[in-house]
Short mmCIF file of C-alpha atoms in Angstrom, two decimals:
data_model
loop_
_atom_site.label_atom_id
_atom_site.label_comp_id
_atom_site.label_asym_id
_atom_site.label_seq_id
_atom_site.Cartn_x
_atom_site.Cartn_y
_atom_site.Cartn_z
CA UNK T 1 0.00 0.00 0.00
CA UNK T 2 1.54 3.38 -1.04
CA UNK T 3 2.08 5.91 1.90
CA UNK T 4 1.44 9.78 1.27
CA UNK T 5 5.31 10.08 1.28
CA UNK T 6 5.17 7.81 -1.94
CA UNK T 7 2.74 9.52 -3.66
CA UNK T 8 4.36 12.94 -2.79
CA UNK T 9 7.46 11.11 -4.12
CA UNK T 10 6.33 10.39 -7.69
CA UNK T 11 4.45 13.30 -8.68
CA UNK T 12 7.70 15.32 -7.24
CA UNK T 13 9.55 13.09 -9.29
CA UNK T 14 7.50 13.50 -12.72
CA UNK T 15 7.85 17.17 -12.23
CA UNK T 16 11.54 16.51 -11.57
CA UNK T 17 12.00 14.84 -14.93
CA UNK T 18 9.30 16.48 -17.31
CA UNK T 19 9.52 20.57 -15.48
CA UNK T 20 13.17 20.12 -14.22
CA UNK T 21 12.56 21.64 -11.23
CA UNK T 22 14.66 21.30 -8.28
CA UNK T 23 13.75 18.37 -5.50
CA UNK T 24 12.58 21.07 -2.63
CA UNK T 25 10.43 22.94 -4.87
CA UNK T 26 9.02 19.96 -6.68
CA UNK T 27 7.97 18.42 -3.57
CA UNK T 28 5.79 21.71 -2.54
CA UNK T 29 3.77 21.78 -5.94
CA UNK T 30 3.30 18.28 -5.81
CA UNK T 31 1.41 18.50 -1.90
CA UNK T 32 -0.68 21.08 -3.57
CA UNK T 33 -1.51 19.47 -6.28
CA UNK T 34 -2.59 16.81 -4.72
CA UNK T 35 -4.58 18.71 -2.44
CA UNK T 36 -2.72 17.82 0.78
CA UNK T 37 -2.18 19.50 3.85
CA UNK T 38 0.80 21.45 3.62
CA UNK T 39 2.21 19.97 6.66
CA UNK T 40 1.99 17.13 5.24
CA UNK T 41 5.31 14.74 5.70
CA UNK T 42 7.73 15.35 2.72
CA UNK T 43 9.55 12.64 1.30
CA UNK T 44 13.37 12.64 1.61
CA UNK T 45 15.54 13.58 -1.69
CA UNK T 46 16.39 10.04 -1.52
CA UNK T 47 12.73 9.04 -1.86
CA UNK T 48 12.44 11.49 -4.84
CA UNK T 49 15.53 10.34 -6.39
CA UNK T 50 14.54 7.05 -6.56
CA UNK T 51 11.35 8.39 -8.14
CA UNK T 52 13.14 10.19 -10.63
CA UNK T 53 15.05 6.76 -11.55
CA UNK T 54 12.40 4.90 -12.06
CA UNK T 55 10.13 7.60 -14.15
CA UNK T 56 13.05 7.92 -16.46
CA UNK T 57 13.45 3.74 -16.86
CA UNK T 58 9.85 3.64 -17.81
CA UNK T 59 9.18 6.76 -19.63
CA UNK T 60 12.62 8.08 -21.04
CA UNK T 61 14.82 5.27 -21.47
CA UNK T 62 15.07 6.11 -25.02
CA UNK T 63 15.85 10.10 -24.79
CA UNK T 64 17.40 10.11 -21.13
CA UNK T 65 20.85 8.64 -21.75
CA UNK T 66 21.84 10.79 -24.72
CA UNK T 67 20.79 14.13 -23.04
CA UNK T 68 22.65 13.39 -19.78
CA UNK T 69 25.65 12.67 -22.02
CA UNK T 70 25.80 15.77 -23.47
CA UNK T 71 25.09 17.75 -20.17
CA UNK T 72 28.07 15.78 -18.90
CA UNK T 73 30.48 17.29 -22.03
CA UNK T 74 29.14 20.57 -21.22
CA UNK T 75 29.86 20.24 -17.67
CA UNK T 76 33.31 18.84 -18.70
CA UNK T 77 34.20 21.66 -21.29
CA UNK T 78 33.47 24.16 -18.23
CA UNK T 79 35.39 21.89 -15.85
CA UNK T 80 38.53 22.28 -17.98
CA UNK T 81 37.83 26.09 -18.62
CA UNK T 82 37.52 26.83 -14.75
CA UNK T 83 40.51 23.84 -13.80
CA UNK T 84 42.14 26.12 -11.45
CA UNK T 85 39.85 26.51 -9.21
CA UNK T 86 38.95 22.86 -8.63
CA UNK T 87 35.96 22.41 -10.18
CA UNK T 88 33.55 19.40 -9.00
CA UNK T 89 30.52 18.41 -10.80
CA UNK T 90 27.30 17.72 -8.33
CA UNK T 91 23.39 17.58 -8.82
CA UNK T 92 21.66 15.19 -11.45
CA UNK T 93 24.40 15.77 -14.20
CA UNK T 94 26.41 13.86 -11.61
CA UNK T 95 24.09 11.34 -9.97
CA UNK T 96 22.81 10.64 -13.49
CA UNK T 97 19.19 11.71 -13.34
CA UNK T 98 19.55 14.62 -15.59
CA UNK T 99 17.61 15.35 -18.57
CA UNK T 100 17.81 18.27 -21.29
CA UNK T 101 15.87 20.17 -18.91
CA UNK T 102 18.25 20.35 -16.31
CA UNK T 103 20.89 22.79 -14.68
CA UNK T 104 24.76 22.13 -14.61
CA UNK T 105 26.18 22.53 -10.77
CA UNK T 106 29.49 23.36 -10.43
CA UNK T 107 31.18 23.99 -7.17
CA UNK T 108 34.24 25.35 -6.98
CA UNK T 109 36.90 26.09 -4.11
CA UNK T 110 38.65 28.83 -4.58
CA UNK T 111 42.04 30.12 -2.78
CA UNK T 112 40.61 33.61 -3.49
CA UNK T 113 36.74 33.71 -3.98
CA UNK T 114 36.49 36.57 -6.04
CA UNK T 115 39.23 34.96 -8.42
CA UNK T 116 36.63 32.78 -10.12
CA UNK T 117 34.31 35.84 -11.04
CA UNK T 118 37.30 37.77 -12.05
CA UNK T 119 38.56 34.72 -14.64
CA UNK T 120 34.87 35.24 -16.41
CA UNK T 121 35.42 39.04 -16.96
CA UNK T 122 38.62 38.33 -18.31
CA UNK T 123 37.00 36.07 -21.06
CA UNK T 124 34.54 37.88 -21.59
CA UNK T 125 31.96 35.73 -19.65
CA UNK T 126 28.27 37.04 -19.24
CA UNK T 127 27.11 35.79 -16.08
CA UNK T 128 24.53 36.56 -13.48
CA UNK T 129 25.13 36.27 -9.80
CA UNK T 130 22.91 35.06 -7.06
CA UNK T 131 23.30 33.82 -3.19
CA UNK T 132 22.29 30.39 -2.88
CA UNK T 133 22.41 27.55 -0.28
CA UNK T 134 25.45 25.61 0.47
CA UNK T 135 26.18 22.05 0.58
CA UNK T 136 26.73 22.64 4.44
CA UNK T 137 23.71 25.07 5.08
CA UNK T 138 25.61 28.34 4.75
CA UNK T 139 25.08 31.03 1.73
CA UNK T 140 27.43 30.99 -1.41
CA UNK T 141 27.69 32.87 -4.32
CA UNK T 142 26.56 30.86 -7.39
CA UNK T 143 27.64 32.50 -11.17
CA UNK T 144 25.28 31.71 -13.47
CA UNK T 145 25.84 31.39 -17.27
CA UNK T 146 23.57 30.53 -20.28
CA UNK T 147 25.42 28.41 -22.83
CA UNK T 148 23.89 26.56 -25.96
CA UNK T 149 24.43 22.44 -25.24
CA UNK T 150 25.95 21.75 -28.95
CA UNK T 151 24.27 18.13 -28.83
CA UNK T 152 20.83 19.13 -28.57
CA UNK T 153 20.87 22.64 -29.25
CA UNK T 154 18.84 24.06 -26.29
CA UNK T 155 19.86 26.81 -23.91
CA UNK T 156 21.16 25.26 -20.68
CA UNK T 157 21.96 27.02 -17.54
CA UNK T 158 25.43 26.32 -16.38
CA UNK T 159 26.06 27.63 -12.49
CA UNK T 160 29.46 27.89 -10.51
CA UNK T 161 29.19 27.66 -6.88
CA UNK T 162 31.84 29.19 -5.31
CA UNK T 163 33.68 28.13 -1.86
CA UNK T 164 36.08 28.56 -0.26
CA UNK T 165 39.23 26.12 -0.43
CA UNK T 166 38.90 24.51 3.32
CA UNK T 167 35.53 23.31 2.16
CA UNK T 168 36.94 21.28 -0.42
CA UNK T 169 38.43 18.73 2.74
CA UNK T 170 34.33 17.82 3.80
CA UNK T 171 33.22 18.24 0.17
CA UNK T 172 34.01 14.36 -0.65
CA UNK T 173 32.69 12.49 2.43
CA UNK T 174 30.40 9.95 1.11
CA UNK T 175 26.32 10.16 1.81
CA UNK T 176 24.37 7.79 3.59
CA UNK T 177 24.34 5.47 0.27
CA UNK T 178 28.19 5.51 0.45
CA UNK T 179 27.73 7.60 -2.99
CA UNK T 180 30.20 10.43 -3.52
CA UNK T 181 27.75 13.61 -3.66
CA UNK T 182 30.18 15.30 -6.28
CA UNK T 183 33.29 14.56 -8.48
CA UNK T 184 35.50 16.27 -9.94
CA UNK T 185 36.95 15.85 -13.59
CA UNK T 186 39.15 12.33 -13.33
CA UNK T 187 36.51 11.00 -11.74
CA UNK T 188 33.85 12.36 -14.41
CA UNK T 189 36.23 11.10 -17.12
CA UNK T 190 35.99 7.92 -15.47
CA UNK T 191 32.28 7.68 -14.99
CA UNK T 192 31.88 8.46 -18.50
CA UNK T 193 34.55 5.88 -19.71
CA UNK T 194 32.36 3.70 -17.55
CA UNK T 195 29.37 4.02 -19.67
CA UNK T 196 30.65 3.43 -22.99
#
């Protein structure tokens, strides 16, 4: 018998995959629209992840693959561009849930954080900035660019997160599925290699 928390879980997750919105707000829209209470017990991003996985085996097993592989060469081509300040990939790009509808996440750790922003004005970079949440709670500065994805020609929103160096040493510890949460470009080479 499904719980709410299920329910919640995969309509979140089919407006994961077919809006690409984020797992927080996704959640929200989906207790409304299914006319909960909004205190209502959310699901865990685990929950919705796993809803995500299974809406794209059974609805976009044919499309899915291909677009996440070209979000990944973006992601790389902007990992090599911005190597000195240690980029690491994270989000569904990483985990491998993305779609042509979703964001690029950066994070990078920079000696110097202003170094980062001052590397796009050099080249020339149009970018927007924003405050966002950290991956420990606290608020960051996120660049945001808009670049064309040359595989499927679309518009995709490409953001660097930028940290601070010493957050780099907590950045790696492994979550509570023993998954790394980010990686950073050997180890996306070697995911990739590991899908060919």
């Amino acid at each position: 018998m499904n719980t709410v928390q299920d329910e919640i879980a995969a309509t979140a997750a089919r407006m994961v995959v077919e809006e690409g919105l984020e797992y927080g707000p996704a959640k929200r829209r989906a207790v409304k629209q299914l006319g909960l209470n909004a205190r209502a017990q959310l699901p865990s991003n685990d929950q919705v992840e796993d809803g995500v996985r299974e809406y794209l085996d059974l609805f976009c097993a044919d499309t899915q693959p291909a677009e996440l592989a070209a979000l990944r060469e973006l992601a790389m081509v902007w990992m090599v561009r911005m190597a000195a300040f240690r980029p690491h990939l994270t989000g569904a790009v990483w985990r491998g849930t993305a779609t042509a509808l979703s964001d690029v996440y950066l994070q990078l750790f920079c000696d110097d954080t202003k170094s980062a922003e001052i590397s796009l004005i050099d080249h020339g970079v149009r970018y927007e900035v924003s405050t966002v949440q950290g991956f420990q709670g606290e608020a960051v500065d996120a660049l945001s660019i808009l670049r064309t994805c040359p595989s499927f020609q679309q518009k995709v929103l490409v953001h660097l997160m930028i940290y601070d160096l010493d957050d780099l040493r907590g950045a790696l510890k492994p979550d509570a599925k023993g998954r790394s949460p980010r990686g950073d470009l050997p180890a996306l080479r070697a995911l990739m290699e590991s899908l060919r």
